[in-house]
Short mmCIF file of C-alpha atoms in Angstrom, two decimals:
data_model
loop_
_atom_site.label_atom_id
_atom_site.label_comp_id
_atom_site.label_asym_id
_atom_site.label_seq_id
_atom_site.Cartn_x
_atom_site.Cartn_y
_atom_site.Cartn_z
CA UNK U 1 -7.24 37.37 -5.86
CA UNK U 2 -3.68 36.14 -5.19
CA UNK U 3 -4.27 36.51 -1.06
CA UNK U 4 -8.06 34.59 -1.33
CA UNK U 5 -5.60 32.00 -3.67
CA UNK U 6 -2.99 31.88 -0.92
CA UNK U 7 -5.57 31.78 1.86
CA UNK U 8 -7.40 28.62 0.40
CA UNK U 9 -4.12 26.82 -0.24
CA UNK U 10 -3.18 27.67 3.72
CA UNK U 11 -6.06 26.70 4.77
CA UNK U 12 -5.88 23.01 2.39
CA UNK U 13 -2.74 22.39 4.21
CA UNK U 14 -4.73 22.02 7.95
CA UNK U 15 -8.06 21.13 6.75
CA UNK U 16 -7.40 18.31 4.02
CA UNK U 17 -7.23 15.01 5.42
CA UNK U 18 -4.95 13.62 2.41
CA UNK U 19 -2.52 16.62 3.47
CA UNK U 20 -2.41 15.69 7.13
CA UNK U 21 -1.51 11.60 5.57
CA UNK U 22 1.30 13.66 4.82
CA UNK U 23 2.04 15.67 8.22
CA UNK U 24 1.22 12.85 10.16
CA UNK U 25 3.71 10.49 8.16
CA UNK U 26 6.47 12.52 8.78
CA UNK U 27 5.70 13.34 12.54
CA UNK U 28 5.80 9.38 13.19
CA UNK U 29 8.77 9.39 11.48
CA UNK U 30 10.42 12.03 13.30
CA UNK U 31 9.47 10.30 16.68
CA UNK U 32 10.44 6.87 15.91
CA UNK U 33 13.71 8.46 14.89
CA UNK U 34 13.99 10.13 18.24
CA UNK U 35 13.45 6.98 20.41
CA UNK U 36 10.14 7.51 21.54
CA UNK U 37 9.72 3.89 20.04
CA UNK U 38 12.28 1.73 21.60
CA UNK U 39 10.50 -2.00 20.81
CA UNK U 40 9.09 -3.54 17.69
CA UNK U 41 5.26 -3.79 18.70
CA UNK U 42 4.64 -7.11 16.07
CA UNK U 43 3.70 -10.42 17.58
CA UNK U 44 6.22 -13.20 16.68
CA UNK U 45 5.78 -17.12 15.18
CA UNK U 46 3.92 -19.47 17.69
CA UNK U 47 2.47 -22.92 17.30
CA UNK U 48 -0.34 -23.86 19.83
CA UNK U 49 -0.20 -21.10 22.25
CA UNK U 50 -1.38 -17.93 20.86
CA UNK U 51 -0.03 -16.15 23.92
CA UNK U 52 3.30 -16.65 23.65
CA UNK U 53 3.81 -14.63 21.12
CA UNK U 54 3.91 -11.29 22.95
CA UNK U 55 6.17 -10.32 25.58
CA UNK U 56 5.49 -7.80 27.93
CA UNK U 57 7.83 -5.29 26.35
CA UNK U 58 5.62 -5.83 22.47
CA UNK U 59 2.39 -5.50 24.48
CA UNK U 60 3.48 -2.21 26.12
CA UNK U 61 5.38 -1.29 23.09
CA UNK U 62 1.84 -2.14 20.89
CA UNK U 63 -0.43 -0.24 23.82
CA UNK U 64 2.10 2.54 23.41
CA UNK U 65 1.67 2.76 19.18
CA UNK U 66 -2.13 2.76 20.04
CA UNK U 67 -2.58 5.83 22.07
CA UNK U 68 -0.20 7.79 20.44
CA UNK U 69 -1.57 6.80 17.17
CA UNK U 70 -5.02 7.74 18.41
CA UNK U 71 -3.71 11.36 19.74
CA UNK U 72 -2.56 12.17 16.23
CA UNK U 73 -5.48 10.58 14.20
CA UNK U 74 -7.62 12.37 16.81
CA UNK U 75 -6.07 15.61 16.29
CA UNK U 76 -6.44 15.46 12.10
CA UNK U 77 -10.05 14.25 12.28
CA UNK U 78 -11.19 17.08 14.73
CA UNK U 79 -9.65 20.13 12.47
CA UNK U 80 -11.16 18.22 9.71
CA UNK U 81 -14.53 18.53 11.15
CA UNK U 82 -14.87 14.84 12.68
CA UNK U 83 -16.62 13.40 15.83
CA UNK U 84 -13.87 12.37 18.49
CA UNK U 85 -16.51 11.11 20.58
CA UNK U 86 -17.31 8.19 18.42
CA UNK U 87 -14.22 7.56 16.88
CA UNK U 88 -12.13 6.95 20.57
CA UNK U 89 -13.99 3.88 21.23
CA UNK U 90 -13.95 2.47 17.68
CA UNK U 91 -10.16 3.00 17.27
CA UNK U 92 -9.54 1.18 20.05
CA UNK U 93 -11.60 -2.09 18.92
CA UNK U 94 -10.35 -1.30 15.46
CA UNK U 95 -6.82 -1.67 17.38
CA UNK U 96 -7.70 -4.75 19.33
CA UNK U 97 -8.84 -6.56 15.74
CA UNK U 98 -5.70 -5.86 13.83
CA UNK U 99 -3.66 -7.28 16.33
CA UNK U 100 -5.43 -10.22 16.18
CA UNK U 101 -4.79 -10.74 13.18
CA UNK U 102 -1.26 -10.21 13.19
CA UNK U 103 -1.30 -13.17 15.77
CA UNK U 104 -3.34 -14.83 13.77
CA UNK U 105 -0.51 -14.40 10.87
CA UNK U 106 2.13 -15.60 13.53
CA UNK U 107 1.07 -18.83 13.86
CA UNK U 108 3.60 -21.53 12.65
CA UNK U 109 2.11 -22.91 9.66
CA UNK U 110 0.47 -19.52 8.41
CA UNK U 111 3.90 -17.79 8.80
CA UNK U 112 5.44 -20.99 7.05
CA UNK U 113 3.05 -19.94 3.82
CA UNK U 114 3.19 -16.63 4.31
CA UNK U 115 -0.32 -15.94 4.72
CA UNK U 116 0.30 -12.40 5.72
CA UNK U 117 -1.65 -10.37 8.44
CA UNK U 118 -3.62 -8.29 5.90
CA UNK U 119 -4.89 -11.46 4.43
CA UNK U 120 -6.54 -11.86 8.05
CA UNK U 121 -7.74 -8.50 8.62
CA UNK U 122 -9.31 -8.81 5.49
CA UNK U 123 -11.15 -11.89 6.30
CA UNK U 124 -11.71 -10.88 9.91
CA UNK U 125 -13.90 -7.46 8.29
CA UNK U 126 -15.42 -9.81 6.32
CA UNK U 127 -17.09 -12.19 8.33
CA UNK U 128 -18.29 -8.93 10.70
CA UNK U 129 -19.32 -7.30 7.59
CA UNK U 130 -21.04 -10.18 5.48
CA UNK U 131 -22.60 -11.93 8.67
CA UNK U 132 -23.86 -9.87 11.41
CA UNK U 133 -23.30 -6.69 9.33
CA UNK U 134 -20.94 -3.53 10.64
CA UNK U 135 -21.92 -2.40 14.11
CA UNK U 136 -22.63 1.45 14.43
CA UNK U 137 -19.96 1.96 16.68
CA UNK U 138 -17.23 0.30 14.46
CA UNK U 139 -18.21 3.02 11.82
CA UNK U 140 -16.37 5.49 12.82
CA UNK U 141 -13.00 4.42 12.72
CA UNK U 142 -13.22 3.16 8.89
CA UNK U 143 -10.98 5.03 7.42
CA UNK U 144 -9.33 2.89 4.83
CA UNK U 145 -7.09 5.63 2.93
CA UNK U 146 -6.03 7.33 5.26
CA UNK U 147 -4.41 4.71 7.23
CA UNK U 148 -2.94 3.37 3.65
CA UNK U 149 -1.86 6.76 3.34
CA UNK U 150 0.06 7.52 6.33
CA UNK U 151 1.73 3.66 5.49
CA UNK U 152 2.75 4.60 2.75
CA UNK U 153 4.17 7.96 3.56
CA UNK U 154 6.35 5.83 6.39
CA UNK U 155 7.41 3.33 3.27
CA UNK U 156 8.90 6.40 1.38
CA UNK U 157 11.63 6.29 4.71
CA UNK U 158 12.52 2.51 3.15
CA UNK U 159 13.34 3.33 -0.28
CA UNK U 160 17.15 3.81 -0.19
CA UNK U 161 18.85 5.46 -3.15
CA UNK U 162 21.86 3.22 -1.65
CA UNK U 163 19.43 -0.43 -2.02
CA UNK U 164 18.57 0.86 -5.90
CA UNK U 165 21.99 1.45 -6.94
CA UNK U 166 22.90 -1.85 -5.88
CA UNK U 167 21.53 -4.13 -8.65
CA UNK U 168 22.39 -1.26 -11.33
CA UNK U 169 20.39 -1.00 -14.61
CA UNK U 170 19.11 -4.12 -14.20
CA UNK U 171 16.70 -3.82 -11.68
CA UNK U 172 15.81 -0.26 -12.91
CA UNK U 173 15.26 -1.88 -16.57
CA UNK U 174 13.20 -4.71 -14.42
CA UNK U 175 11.15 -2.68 -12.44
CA UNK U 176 10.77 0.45 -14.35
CA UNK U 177 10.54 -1.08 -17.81
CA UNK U 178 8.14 -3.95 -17.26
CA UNK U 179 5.48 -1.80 -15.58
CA UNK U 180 4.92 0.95 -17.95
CA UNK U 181 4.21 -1.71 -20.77
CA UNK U 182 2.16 -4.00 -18.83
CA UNK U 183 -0.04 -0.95 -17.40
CA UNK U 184 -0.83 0.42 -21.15
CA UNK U 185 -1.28 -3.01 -22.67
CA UNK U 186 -3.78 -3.94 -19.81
CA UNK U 187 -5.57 -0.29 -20.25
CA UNK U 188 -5.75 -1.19 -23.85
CA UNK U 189 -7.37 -4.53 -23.49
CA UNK U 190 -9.51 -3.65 -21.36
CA UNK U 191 -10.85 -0.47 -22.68
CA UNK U 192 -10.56 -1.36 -26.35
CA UNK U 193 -11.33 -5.19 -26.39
CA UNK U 194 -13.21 -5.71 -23.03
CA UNK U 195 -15.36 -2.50 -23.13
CA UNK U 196 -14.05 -2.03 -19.40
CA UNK U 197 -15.01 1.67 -17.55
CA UNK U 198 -11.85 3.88 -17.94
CA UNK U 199 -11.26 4.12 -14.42
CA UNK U 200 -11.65 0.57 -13.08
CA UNK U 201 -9.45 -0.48 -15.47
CA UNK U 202 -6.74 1.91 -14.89
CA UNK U 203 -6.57 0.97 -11.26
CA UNK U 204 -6.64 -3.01 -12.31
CA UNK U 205 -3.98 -2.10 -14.88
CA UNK U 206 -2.02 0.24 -11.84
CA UNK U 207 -2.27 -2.29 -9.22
CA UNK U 208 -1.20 -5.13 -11.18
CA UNK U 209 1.36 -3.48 -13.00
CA UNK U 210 2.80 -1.48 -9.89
CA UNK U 211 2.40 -3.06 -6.26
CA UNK U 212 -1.09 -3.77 -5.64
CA UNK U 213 -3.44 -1.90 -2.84
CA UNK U 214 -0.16 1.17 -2.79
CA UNK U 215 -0.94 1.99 -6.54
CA UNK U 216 -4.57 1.50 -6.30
CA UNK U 217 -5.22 4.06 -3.65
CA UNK U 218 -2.95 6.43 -5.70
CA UNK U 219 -4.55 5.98 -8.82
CA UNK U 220 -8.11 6.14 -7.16
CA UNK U 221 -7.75 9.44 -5.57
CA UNK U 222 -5.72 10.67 -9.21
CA UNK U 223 -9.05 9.51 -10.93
CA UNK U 224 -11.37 10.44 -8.13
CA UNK U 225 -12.66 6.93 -8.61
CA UNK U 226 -15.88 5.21 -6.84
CA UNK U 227 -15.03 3.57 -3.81
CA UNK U 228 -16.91 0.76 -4.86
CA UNK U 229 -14.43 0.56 -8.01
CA UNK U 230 -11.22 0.69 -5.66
CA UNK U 231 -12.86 -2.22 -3.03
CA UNK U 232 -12.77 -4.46 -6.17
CA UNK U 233 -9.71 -3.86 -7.50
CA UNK U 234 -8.26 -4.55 -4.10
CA UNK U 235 -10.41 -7.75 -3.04
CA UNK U 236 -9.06 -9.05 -6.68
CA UNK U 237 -5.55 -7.76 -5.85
CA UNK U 238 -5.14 -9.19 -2.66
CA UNK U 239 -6.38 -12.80 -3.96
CA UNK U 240 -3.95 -12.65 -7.00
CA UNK U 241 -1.12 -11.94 -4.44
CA UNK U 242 -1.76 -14.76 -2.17
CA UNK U 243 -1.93 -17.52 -4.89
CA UNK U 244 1.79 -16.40 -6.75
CA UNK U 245 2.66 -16.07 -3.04
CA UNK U 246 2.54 -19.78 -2.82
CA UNK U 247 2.20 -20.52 -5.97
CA UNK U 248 5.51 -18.82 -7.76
CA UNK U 249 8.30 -20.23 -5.60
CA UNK U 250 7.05 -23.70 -6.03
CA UNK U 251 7.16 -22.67 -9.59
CA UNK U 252 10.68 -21.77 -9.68
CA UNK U 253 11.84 -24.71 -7.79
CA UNK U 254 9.93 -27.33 -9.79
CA UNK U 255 11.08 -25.49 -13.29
CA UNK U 256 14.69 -25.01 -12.01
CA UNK U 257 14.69 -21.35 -12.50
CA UNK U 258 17.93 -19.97 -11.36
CA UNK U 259 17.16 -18.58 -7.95
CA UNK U 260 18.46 -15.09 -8.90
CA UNK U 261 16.24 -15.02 -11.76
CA UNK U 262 13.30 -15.98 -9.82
CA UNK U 263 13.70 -13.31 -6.79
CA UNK U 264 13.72 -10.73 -9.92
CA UNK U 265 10.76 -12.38 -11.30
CA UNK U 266 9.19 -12.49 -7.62
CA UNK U 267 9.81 -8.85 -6.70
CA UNK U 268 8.36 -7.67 -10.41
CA UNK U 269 5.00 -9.61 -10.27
CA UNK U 270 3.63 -10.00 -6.80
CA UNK U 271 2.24 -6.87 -5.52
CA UNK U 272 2.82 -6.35 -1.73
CA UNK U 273 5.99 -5.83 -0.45
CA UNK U 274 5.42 -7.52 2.57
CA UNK U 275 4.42 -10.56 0.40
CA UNK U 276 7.37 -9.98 -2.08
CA UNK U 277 9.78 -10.50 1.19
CA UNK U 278 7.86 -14.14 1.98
CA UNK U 279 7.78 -15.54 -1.04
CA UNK U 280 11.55 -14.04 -1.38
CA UNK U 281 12.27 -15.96 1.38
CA UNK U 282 11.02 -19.21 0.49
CA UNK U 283 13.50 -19.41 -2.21
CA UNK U 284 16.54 -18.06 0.27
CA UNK U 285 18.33 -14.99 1.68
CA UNK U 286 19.50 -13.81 -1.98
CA UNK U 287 16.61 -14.08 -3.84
CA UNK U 288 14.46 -12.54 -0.99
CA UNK U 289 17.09 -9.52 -1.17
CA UNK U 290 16.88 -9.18 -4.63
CA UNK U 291 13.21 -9.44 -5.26
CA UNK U 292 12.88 -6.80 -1.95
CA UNK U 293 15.17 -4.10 -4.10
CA UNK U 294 13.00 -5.09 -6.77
CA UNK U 295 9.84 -4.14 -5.22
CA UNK U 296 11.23 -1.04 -3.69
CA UNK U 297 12.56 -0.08 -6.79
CA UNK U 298 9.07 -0.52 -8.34
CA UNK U 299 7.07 1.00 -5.79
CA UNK U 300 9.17 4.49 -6.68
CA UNK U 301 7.01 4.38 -9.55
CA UNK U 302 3.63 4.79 -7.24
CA UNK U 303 4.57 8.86 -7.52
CA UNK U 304 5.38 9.20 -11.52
CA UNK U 305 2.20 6.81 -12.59
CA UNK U 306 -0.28 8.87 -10.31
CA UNK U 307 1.06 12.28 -11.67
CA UNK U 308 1.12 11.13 -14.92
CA UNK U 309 -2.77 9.12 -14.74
CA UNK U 310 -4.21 12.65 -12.80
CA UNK U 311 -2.80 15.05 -16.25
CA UNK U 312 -4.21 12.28 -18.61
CA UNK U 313 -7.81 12.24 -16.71
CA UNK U 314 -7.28 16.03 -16.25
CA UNK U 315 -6.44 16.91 -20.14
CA UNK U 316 -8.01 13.92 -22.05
CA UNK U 317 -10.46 11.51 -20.09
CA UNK U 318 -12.59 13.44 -17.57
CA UNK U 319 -13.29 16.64 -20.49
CA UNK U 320 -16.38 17.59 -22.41
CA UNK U 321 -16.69 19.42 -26.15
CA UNK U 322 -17.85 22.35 -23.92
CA UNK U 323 -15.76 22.30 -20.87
CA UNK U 324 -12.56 21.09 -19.94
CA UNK U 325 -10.93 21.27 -16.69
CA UNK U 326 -8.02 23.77 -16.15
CA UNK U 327 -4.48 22.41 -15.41
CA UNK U 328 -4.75 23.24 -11.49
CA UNK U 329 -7.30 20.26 -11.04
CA UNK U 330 -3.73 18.26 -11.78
CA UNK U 331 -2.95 19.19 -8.55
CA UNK U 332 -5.90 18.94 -6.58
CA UNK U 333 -6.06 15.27 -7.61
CA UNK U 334 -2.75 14.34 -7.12
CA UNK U 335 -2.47 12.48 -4.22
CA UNK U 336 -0.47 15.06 -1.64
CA UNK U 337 0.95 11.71 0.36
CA UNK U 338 3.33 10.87 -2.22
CA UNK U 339 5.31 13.99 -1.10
CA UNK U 340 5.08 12.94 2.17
CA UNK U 341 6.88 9.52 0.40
CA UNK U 342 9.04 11.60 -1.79
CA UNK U 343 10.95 13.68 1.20
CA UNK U 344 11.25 10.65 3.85
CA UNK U 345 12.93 8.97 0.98
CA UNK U 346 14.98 11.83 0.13
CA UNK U 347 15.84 12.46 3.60
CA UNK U 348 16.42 8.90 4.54
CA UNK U 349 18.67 8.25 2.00
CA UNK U 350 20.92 11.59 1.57
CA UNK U 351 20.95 13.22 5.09
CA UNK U 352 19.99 10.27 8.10
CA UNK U 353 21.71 7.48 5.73
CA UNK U 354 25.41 9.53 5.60
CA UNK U 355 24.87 11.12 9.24
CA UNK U 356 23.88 7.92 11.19
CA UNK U 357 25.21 4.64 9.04
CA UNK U 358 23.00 1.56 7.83
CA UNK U 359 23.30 0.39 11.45
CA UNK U 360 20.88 2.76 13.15
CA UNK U 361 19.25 4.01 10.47
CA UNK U 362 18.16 0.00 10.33
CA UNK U 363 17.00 -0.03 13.46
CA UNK U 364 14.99 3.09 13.06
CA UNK U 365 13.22 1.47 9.80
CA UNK U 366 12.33 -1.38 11.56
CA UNK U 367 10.33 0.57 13.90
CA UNK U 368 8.25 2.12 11.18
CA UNK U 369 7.90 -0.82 9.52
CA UNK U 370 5.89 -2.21 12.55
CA UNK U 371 3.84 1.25 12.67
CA UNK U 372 2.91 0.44 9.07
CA UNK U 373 1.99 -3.35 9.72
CA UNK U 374 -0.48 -1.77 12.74
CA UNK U 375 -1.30 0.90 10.23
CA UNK U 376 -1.96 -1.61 7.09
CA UNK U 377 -3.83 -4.31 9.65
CA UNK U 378 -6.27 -1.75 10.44
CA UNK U 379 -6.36 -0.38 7.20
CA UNK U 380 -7.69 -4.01 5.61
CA UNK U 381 -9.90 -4.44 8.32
CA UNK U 382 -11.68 -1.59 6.99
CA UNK U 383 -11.86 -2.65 3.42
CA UNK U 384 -13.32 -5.85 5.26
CA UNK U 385 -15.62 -3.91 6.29
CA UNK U 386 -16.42 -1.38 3.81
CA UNK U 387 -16.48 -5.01 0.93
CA UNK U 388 -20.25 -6.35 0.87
CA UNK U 389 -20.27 -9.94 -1.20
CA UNK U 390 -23.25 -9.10 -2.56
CA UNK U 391 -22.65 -5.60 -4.40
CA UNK U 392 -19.11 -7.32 -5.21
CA UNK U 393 -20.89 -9.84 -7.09
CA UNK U 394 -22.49 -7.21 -9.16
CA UNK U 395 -19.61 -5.27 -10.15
CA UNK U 396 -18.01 -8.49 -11.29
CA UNK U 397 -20.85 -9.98 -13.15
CA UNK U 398 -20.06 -11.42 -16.81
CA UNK U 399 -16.85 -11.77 -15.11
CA UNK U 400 -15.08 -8.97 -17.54
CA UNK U 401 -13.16 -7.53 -14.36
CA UNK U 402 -11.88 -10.88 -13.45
CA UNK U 403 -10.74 -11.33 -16.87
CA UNK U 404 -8.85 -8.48 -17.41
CA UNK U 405 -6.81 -9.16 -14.11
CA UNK U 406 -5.98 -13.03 -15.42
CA UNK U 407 -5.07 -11.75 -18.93
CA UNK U 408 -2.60 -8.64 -16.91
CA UNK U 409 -1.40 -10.80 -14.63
CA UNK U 410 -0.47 -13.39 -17.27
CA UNK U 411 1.21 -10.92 -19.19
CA UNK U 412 2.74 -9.22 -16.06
CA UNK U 413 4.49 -13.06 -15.61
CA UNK U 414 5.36 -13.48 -18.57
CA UNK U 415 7.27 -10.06 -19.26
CA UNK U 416 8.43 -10.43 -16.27
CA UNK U 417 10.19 -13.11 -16.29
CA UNK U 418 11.23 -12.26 -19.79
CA UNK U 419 12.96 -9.81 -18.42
CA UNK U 420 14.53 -10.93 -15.48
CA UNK U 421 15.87 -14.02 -17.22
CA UNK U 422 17.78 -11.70 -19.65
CA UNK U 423 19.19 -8.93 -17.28
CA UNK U 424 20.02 -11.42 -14.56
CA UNK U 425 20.58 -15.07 -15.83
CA UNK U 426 22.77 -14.50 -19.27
#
């Protein structure tokens, strides 16, 4: 019994594709780290000409993320039984797309407002999606969670033990007090008052709570959600972040919030990180480093919230009188990339940190950060896709979902700021 036990879990580790998020998270890691990558494939700001904003090294450099990207996808999807044939092509298109719209995202008065790339990846697999419908040989490249996933397992390498420790109990008490409270009291509302579905409203209290699409895709696979449930809590998410994008540092300025104060409030309430850093910005270089820590100190909590969601549906939501599932099913649904997040943080902060210095282990991060941005662009492009308006107006009829985000969000501010006006403006 133990070697048919030991056998399947062997066997889990090559043919599951959330395992290989993991594997193929770390080997991008490892070869960024060893200078395979020696350019920063991401377009920069332009104004008329679209053009010039790639040199020749970013376009090589972006050509060069693109096949080896496609090697490695290629090699997960045929052990896990998929068709290379058809996915090839459609990787390469889906390539081609999500660096449009990180162009797109360049441009001087978009960057300016921060309307980020994954807003326009987004809206490019929409208007393919909800016009001339999804082409057959776009299909096979949509692959939404795993290219969150292997994103994500490259954003563990950012989270520096060094970064937390340097805004102390305050931004622990910011981040990891806040979001615990505002995740039950949204689950309560919207379960007890709104009459909500369990699991929709855990991932609209988990994404709004936490950092958006990151927790979402965490708490879907912990709750082995629809994917229809986890397309709206995105769409929803991803709207919500672009209007306190713009809409909080105006905010701040016009209500004189102390700068300091408002980067805390900033990193605690808007859900991307990438968004966190541009609205950050827009208030100046210390606020946008203090709401950054913020988020990263936040995001930490992506691991303990899905453990802790996949026991509760495990032992209390997904049971019968007759049958209840045994402890084990804990860890088949919790989702294996967040170990992929766990070591790269571990190992980026206690062994490259202390071996290399900030310096180079900068330089390395920035790399990774660009494979993410190509990893997240294609990544929204497929929730584009995947998002018809039509079914989305069903799920949101009577307009209960859209509620319950207003009423979390609301109270996400409001706590929020509650906080951060305490721990960092008295």
């Amino acid at each position: 019994m133990l070697g048919i036990t030991f056998k399947t879990n062997f066997v889990s580790l090559i043919k599951s594709e959330d395992w290989w998020t993991v594997w193929l998270g770390i080997i991008l890691f490892t070869i960024t780290f060893l200078g395979i990558f020696r350019a920063v494939p991401k377009p920069t700001q332009w104004n008329i000409n679209p053009l010039t904003s790639f040199s020749t090294d970013s376009i090589f450099s972006y050509f060069l993320v693109t096949i080896i990207l496609l090697v490695l996808l290629s090699i997960s999807i045929k052990i896990t039984h998929g068709k290379l044939s058809t996915f090839i092509p459609s990787f390469l298109i889906f390539s081609t797309l999500g660096l449009l719209a990180q162009i797109i995202s360049k441009q001087s008065i978009m960057d300016t407002y921060g309307l980020e790339y994954v807003l326009w990846a987004l809206i490019i697999g929409l208007i393919i999606s909800n016009t001339i419908g999804v082409p057959t040989f776009l299909k096979p490249a949509i692959k939404t969670e795993l290219y969150i996933k292997i994103g994500l397992v490259l954003l563990g390498s950012e989270i520096l033990f060094s970064k937390i420790l340097n805004l102390g109990i305050q931004g622990l008490l910011l981040a990891w007090g806040v979001t615990p409270l505002v995740l039950f009291l949204m689950y309560k509302y919207g379960t007890s008052v709104l009459k909500l579905d369990k699991t929709l409203t855990v991932l609209m209290a988990a994404a709004t709570s936490v950092c958006g699409v990151s927790a979402a895709i965490a708490v879907a696979a912990a709750t082995r959600a629809k994917k229809e449930l986890l397309t709206l809590t995105i769409s929803i998410s991803l709207l919500s972040t672009v209007i306190l994008l713009v809409g909080l540092p105006a905010l701040i300025r016009v209500a004189g919030i102390d700068y300091l104060v408002g980067g805390a409030w900033i990193g605690g309430t808007v859900d991307s990180t990438g968004a966190v850093v541009a609205a950050g910005e827009l208030l100046g270089e210390q606020a946008m480093e203090v709401a950054t820590v913020i988020k990263l100190i936040q995001n930490v909590m992506i691991a303990l919230i899905a453990f802790v969601i996949a026991f509760l549906w495990v032992t209390k939501i997904d049971t019968t009188k007759n049958e209840k599932p045994g402890l084990i099913q804990i860890w088949y649904r919790f989702p294996k990339f967040i170990i992929g997040f766990v070591f790269l943080s571990l190992l980026s902060s206690f062994i490259i940190l202390p071996t290399i210095g900030e310096t180079l282990l900068t330089e390395t991060l920035k790399l990774t950060g660009s494979i993410r941005t190509f990893l997240f662009a294609i990544a929204f492009l497929s929730i584009g896709l995947e998002t018809d308006f039509k079914s989305l107006k069903n799920q949101i009829s009577g307009g209960k979902p859209v509620q319950l985000y207003i009423v979390g969000q609301a109270l996400n501010l409001i706590i929020t700021l509650i906080f951060a006006w305490i721990l960092f403006g008295l």
